[in-house]
mmCIF file of C-alpha atoms in Angstrom:
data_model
loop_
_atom_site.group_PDB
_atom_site.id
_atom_site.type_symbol
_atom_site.label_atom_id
_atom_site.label_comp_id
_atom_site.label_asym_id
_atom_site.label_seq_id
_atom_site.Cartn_x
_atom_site.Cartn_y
_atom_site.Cartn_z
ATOM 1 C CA UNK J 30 4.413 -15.945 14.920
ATOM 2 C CA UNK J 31 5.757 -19.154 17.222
ATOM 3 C CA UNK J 32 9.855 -18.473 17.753
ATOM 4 C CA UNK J 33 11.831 -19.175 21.035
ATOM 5 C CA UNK J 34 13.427 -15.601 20.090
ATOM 6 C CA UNK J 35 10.290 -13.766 19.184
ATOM 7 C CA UNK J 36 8.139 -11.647 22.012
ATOM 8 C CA UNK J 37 5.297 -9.895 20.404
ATOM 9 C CA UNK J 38 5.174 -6.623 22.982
ATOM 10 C CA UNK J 39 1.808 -4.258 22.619
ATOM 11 C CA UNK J 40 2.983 -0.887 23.383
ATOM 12 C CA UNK J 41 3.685 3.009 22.466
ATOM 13 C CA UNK J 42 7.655 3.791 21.810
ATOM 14 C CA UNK J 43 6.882 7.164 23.103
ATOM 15 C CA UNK J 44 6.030 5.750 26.585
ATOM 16 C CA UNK J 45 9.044 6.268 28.652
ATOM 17 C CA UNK J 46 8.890 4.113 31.327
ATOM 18 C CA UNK J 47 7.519 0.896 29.028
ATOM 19 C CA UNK J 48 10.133 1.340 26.582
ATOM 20 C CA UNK J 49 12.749 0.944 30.094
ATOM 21 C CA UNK J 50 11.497 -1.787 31.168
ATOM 22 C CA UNK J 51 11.448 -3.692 28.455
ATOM 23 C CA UNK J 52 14.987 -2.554 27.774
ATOM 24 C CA UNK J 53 15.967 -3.708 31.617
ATOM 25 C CA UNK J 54 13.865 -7.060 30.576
ATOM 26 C CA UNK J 55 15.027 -7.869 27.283
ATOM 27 C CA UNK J 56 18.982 -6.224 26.950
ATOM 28 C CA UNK J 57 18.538 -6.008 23.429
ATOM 29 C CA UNK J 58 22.038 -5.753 21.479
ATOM 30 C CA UNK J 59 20.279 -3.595 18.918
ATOM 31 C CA UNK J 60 17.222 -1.814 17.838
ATOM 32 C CA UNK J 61 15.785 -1.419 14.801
ATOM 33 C CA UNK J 62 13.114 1.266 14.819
ATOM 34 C CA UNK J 63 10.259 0.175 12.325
ATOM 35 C CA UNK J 64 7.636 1.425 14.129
ATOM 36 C CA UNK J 65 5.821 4.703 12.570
ATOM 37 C CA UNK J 66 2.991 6.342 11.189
ATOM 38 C CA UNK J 67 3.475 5.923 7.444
ATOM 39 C CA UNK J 68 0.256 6.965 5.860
ATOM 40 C CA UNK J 69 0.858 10.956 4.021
ATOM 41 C CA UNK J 70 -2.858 11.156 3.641
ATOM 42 C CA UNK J 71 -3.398 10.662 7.342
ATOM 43 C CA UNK J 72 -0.869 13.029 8.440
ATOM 44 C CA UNK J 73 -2.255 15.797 6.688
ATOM 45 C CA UNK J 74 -5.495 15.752 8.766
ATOM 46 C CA UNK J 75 -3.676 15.123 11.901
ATOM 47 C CA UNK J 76 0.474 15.814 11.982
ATOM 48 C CA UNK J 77 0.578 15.876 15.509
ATOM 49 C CA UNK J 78 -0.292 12.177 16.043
ATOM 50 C CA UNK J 79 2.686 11.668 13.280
ATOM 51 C CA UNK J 80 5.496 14.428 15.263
ATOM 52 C CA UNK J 81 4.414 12.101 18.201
ATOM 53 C CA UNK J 82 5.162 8.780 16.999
ATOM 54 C CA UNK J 83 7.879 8.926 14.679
ATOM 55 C CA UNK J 84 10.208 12.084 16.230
ATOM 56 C CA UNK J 85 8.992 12.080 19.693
ATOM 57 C CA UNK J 86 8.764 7.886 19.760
ATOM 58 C CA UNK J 87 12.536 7.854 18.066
ATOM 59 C CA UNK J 88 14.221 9.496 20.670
ATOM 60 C CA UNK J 89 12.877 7.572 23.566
ATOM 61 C CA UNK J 90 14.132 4.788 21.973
ATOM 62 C CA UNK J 91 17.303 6.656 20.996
ATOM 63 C CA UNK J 92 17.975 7.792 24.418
ATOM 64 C CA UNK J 93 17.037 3.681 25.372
ATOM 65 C CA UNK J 94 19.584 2.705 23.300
ATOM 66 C CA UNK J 95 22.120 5.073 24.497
ATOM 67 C CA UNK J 96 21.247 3.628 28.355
ATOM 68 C CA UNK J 97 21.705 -0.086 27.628
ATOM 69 C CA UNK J 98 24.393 0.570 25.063
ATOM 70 C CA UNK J 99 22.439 -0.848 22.002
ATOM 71 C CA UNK J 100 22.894 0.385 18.034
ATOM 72 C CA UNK J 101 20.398 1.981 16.878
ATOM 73 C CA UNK J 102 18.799 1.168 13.122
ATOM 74 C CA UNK J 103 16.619 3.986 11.787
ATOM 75 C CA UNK J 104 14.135 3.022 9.194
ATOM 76 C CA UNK J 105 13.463 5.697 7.269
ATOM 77 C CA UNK J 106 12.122 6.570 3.634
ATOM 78 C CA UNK J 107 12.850 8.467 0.353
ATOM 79 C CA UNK J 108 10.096 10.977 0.971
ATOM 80 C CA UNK J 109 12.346 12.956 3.101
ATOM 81 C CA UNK J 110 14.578 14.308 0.165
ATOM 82 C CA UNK J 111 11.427 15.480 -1.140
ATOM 83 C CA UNK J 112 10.725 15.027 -4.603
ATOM 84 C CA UNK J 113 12.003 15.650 -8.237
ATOM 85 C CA UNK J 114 10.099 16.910 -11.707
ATOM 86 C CA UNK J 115 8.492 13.918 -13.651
ATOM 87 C CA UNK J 116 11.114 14.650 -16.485
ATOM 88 C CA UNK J 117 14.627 13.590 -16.244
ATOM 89 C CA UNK J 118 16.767 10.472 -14.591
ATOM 90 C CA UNK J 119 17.862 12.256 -11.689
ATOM 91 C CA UNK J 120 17.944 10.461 -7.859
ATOM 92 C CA UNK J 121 18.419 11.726 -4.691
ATOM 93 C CA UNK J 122 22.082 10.631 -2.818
ATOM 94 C CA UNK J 123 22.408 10.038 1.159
ATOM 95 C CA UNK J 124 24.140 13.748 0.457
ATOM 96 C CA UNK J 125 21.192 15.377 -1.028
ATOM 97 C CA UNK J 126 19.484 17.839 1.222
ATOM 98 C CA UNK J 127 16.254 17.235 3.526
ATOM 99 C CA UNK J 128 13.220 18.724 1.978
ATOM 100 C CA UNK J 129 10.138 17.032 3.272
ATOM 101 C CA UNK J 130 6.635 17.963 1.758
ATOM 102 C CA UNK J 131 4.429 16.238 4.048
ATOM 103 C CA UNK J 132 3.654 15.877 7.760
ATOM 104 C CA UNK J 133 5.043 12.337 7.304
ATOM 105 C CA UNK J 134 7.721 12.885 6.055
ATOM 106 C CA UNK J 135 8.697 15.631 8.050
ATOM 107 C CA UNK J 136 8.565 13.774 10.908
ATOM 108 C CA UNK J 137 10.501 10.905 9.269
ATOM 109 C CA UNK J 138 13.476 13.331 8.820
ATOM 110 C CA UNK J 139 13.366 14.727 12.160
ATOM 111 C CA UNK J 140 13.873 11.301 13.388
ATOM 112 C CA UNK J 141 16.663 10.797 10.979
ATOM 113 C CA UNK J 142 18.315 14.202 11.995
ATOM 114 C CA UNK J 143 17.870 13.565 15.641
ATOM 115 C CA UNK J 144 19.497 9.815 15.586
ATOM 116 C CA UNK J 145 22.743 10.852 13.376
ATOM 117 C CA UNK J 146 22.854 14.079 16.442
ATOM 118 C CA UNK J 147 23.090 11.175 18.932
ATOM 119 C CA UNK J 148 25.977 9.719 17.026
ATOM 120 C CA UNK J 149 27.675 12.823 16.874
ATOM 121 C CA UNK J 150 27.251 14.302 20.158
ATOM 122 C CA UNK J 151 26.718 10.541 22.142
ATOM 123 C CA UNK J 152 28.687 8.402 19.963
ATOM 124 C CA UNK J 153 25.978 5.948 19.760
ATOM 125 C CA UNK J 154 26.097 3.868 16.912
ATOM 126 C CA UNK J 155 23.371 5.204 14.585
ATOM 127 C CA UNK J 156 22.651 4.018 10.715
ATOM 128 C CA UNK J 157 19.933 5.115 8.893
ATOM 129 C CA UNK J 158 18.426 3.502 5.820
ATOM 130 C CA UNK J 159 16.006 5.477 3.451
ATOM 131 C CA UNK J 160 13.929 2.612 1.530
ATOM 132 C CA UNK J 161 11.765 3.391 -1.387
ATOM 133 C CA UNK J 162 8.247 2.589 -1.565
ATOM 134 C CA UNK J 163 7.916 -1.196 -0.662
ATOM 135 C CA UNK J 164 4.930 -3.886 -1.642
ATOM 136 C CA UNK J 165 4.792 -7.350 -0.877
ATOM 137 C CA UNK J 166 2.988 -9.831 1.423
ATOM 138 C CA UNK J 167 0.999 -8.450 4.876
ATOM 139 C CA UNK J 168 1.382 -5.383 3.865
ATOM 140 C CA UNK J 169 -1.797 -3.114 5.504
ATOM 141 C CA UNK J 170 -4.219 -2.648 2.898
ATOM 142 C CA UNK J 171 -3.710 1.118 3.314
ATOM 143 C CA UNK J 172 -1.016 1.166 0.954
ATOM 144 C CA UNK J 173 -1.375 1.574 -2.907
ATOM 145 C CA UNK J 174 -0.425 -1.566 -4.221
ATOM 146 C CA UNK J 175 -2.675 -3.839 -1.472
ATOM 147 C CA UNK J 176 -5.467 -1.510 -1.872
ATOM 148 C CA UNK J 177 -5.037 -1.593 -5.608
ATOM 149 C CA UNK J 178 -5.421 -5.413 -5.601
ATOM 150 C CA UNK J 179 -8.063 -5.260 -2.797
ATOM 151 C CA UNK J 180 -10.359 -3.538 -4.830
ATOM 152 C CA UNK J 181 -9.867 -4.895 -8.421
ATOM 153 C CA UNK J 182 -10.628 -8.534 -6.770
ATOM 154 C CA UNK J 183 -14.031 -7.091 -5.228
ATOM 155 C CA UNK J 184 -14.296 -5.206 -8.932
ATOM 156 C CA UNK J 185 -14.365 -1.516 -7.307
ATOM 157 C CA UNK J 186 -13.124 1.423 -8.414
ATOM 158 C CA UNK J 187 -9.190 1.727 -8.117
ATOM 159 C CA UNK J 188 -8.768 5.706 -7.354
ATOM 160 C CA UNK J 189 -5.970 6.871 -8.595
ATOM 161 C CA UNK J 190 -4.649 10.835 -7.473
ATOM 162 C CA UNK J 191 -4.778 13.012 -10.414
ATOM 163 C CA UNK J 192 -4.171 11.295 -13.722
ATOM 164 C CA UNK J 193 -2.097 8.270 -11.797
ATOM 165 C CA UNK J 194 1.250 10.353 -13.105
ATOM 166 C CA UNK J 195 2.721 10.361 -10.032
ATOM 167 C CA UNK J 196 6.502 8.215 -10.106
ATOM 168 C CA UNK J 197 7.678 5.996 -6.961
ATOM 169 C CA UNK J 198 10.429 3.295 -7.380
ATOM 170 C CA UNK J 199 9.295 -0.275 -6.038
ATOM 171 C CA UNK J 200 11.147 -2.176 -3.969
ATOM 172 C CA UNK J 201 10.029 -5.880 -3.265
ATOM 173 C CA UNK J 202 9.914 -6.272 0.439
ATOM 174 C CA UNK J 203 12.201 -9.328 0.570
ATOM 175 C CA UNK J 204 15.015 -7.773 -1.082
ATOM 176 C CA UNK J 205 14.439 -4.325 1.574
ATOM 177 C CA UNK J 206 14.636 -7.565 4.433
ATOM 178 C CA UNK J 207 18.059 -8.092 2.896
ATOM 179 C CA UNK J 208 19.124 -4.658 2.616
ATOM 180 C CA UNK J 209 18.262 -3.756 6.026
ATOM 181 C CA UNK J 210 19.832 -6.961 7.139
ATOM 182 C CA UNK J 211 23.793 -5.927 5.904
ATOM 183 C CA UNK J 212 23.319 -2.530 7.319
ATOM 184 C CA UNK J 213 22.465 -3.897 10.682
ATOM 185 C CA UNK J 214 25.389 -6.444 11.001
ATOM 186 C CA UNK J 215 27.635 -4.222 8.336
ATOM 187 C CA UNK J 216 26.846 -0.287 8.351
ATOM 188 C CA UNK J 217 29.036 2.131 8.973
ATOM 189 C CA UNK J 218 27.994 4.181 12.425
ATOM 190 C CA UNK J 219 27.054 7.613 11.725
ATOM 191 C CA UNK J 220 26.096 6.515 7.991
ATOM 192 C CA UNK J 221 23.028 7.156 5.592
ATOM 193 C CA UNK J 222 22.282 3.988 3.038
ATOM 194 C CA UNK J 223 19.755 4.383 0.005
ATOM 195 C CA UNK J 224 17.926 1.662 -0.647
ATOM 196 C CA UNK J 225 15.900 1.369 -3.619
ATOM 197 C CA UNK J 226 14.568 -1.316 -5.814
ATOM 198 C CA UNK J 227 14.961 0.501 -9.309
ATOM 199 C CA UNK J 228 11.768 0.169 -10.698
ATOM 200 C CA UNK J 229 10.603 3.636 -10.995
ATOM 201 C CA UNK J 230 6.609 3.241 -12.135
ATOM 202 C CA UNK J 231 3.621 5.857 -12.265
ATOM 203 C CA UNK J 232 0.925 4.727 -10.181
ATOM 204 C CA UNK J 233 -1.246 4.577 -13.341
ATOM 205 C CA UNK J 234 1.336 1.833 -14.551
ATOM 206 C CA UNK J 235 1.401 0.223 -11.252
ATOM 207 C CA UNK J 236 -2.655 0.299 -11.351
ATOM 208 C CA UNK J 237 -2.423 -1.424 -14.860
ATOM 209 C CA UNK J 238 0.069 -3.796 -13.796
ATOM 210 C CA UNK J 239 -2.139 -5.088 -11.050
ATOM 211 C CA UNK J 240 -4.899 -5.177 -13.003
ATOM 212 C CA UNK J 241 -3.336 -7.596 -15.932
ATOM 213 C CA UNK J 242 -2.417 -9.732 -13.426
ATOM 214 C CA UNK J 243 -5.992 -10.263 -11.940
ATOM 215 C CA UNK J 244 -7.075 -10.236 -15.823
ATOM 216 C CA UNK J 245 -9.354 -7.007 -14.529
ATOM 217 C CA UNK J 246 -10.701 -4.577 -17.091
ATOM 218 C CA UNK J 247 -8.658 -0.888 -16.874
ATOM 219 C CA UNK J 248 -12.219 0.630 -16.947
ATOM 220 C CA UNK J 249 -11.911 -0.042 -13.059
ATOM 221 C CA UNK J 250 -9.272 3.039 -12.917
ATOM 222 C CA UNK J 251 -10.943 6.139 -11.638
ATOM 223 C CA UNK J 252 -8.575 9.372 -11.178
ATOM 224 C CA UNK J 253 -9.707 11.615 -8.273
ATOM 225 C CA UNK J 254 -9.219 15.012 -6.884
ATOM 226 C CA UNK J 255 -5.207 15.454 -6.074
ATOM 227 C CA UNK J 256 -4.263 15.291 -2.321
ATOM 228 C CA UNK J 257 -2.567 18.831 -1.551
ATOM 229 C CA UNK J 258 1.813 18.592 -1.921
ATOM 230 C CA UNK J 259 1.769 15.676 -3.675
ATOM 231 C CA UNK J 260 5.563 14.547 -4.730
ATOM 232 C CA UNK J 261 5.832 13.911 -8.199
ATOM 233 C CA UNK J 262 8.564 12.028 -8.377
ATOM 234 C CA UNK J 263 11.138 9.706 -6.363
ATOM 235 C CA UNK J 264 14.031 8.410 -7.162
ATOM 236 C CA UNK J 265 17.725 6.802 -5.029
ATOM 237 C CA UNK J 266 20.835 6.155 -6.072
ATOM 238 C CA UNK J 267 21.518 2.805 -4.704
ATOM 239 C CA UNK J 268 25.653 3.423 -5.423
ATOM 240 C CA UNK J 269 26.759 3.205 -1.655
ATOM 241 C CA UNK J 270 25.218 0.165 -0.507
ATOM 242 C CA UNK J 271 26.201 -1.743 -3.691
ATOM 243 C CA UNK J 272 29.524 -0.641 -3.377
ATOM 244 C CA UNK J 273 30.165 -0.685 0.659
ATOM 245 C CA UNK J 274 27.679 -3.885 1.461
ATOM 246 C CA UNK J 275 27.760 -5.626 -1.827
ATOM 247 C CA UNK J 276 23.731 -5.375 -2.144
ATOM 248 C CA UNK J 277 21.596 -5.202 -4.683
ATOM 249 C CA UNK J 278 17.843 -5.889 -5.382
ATOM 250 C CA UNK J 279 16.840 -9.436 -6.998
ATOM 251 C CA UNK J 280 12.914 -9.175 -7.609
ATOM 252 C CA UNK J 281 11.725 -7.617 -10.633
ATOM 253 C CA UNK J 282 8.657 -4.914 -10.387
ATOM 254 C CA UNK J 283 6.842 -7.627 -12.642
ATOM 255 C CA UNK J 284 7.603 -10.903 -10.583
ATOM 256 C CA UNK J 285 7.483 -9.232 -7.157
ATOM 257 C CA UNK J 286 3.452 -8.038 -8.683
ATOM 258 C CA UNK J 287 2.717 -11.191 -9.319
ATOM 259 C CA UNK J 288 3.730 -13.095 -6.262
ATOM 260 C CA UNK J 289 1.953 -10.093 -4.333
ATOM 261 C CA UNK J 290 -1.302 -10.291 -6.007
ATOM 262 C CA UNK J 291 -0.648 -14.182 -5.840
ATOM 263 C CA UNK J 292 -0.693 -13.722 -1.798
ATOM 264 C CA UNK J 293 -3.625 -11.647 -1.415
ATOM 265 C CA UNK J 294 -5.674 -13.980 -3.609
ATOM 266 C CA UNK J 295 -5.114 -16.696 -1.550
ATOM 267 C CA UNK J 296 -5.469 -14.334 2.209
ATOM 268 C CA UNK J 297 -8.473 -12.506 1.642
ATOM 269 C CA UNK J 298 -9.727 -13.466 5.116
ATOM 270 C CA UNK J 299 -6.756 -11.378 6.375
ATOM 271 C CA UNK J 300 -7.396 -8.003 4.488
ATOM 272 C CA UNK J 301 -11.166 -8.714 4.289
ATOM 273 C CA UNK J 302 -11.052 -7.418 7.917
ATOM 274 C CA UNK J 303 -9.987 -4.107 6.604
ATOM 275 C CA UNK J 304 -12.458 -0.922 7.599
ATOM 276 C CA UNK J 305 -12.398 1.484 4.740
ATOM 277 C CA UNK J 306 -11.049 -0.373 1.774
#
């Protein structure tokens, strides 16, 4: 990436003395805190690499921020309300209570809890914004959607936790970009904004979905053991950034699929690279 206001920097947020100096360097206006270990699976085999990076890692930037007199964006997720039986419309509000099920997302919500404290004790201007489960372009084959489209192009088996019930809501990365964007130059200090794409989906439909597109055969679809505290279901309500910052998400489930699985046809060099697809 070639821009006169880009710096790519290699480094760990959790290291004190980097993150200075590259606050003394760079006087950042604000900070938005992306940077986390996001995969649930690999934070049950090893949570302490996860309370490291994304609660320990947050307040060094946090207390950063609070040096140089920077806001501070938190980027958080929907996994930290926990989640909600399979039957029923109901979604989680910024008012619902924390209930985290995994070492992920426990960590996640110790980040959020510690940046609103700084608001209220420092008066640094915190926002948080819990996103729903994103897909689009570059994003690490890890993830279900990439690795779903990974495999079906090199005809594998798509696994698929327990019989692919499980419910996320989808949010197209481009409109979360947007989103994220209005609470940065607009958000409230001290606030929590949902942001969600409403397209709730069971990964078996999301599996399918991927699969039509590719014109792949659903025999492909193999259902595996279930990973232990699996949520079963996620779900915002998007009503306080609609009504506060006006946004709301353009990209259907179906056209955001196909310009994804459009992408990752055309970049296999990129996620060919990929150990343990």
């Amino acid at each position: 990436m070639r821009r006169p206001n880009f710096r790519f920097v290699r480094g760990d947020i959790s290291d004190r003395d980097a993150v200075g100096r590259l606050f003394s360097q760079e006087r950042p206006d604000a900070l938005v805190n992306f940077a986390a270990e996001s995969h649930v699976d690999r934070s049950i085999g090893d949570p302490a690499l996860f309370l490291r990076t994304n609660a320990v890692g947050a307040q060094v930037l946090l207390d950063a921020c609070r040096a140089h007199g920077a806001r501070f964006l938190q980027i958080s997720t929907d996994e930290v309300y926990g989640d909600l039986p399979l039957e029923g419309d109901s979604a989680f509000t910024e008012g619902s209570p924390l209930r985290p099920s995994s070492p992920y997302s426990a960590s996640k919500a110790s980040a959020d809890l510690l940046a609103l404290a700084y608001f209220r004790t420092y008066g640094l201007p915190v926002t948080v914004a819990r996103a729903s489960n994103n897909f689009g372009p570059w994003q690490f084959p890890e993830k279900l959607i990439p690795k779903l489209i990974a495999r079906a192009l090199q005809n594998r088996p798509l696994p698929l936790y327990g019989h692919g019930g499980h419910v996320r809501d989808w949010l197209y990365v481009g409109d979360c970009v947007r989103a994220l964007d209005e609470i940065l130059r607009r958000g409230q200090p001290g606030e929590v904004y949902n942001v969600g794409g409403g397209n709730p989906r069971a990964n078996l439909d999301v599996a399918r979905a991927v699969l039509r597109a590719l014109e792949r055969p659903e025999s492909l679809i193999a259902f595996v053991p279930d990973r232990p505290g699996h949520d079963a279901r996620y779900a915002l309500d998007c009503a306080k950034i609609r009504r506060e910052l006006g946004w709301v998400p353009e990209i259907s489930f179906e056209d955001g699929i196909e310009s994804t699985v459009r992408w990752y046809v055309d970049h296999r060099a990129w996620w060919t690279k990929t150990p343990g697809l």
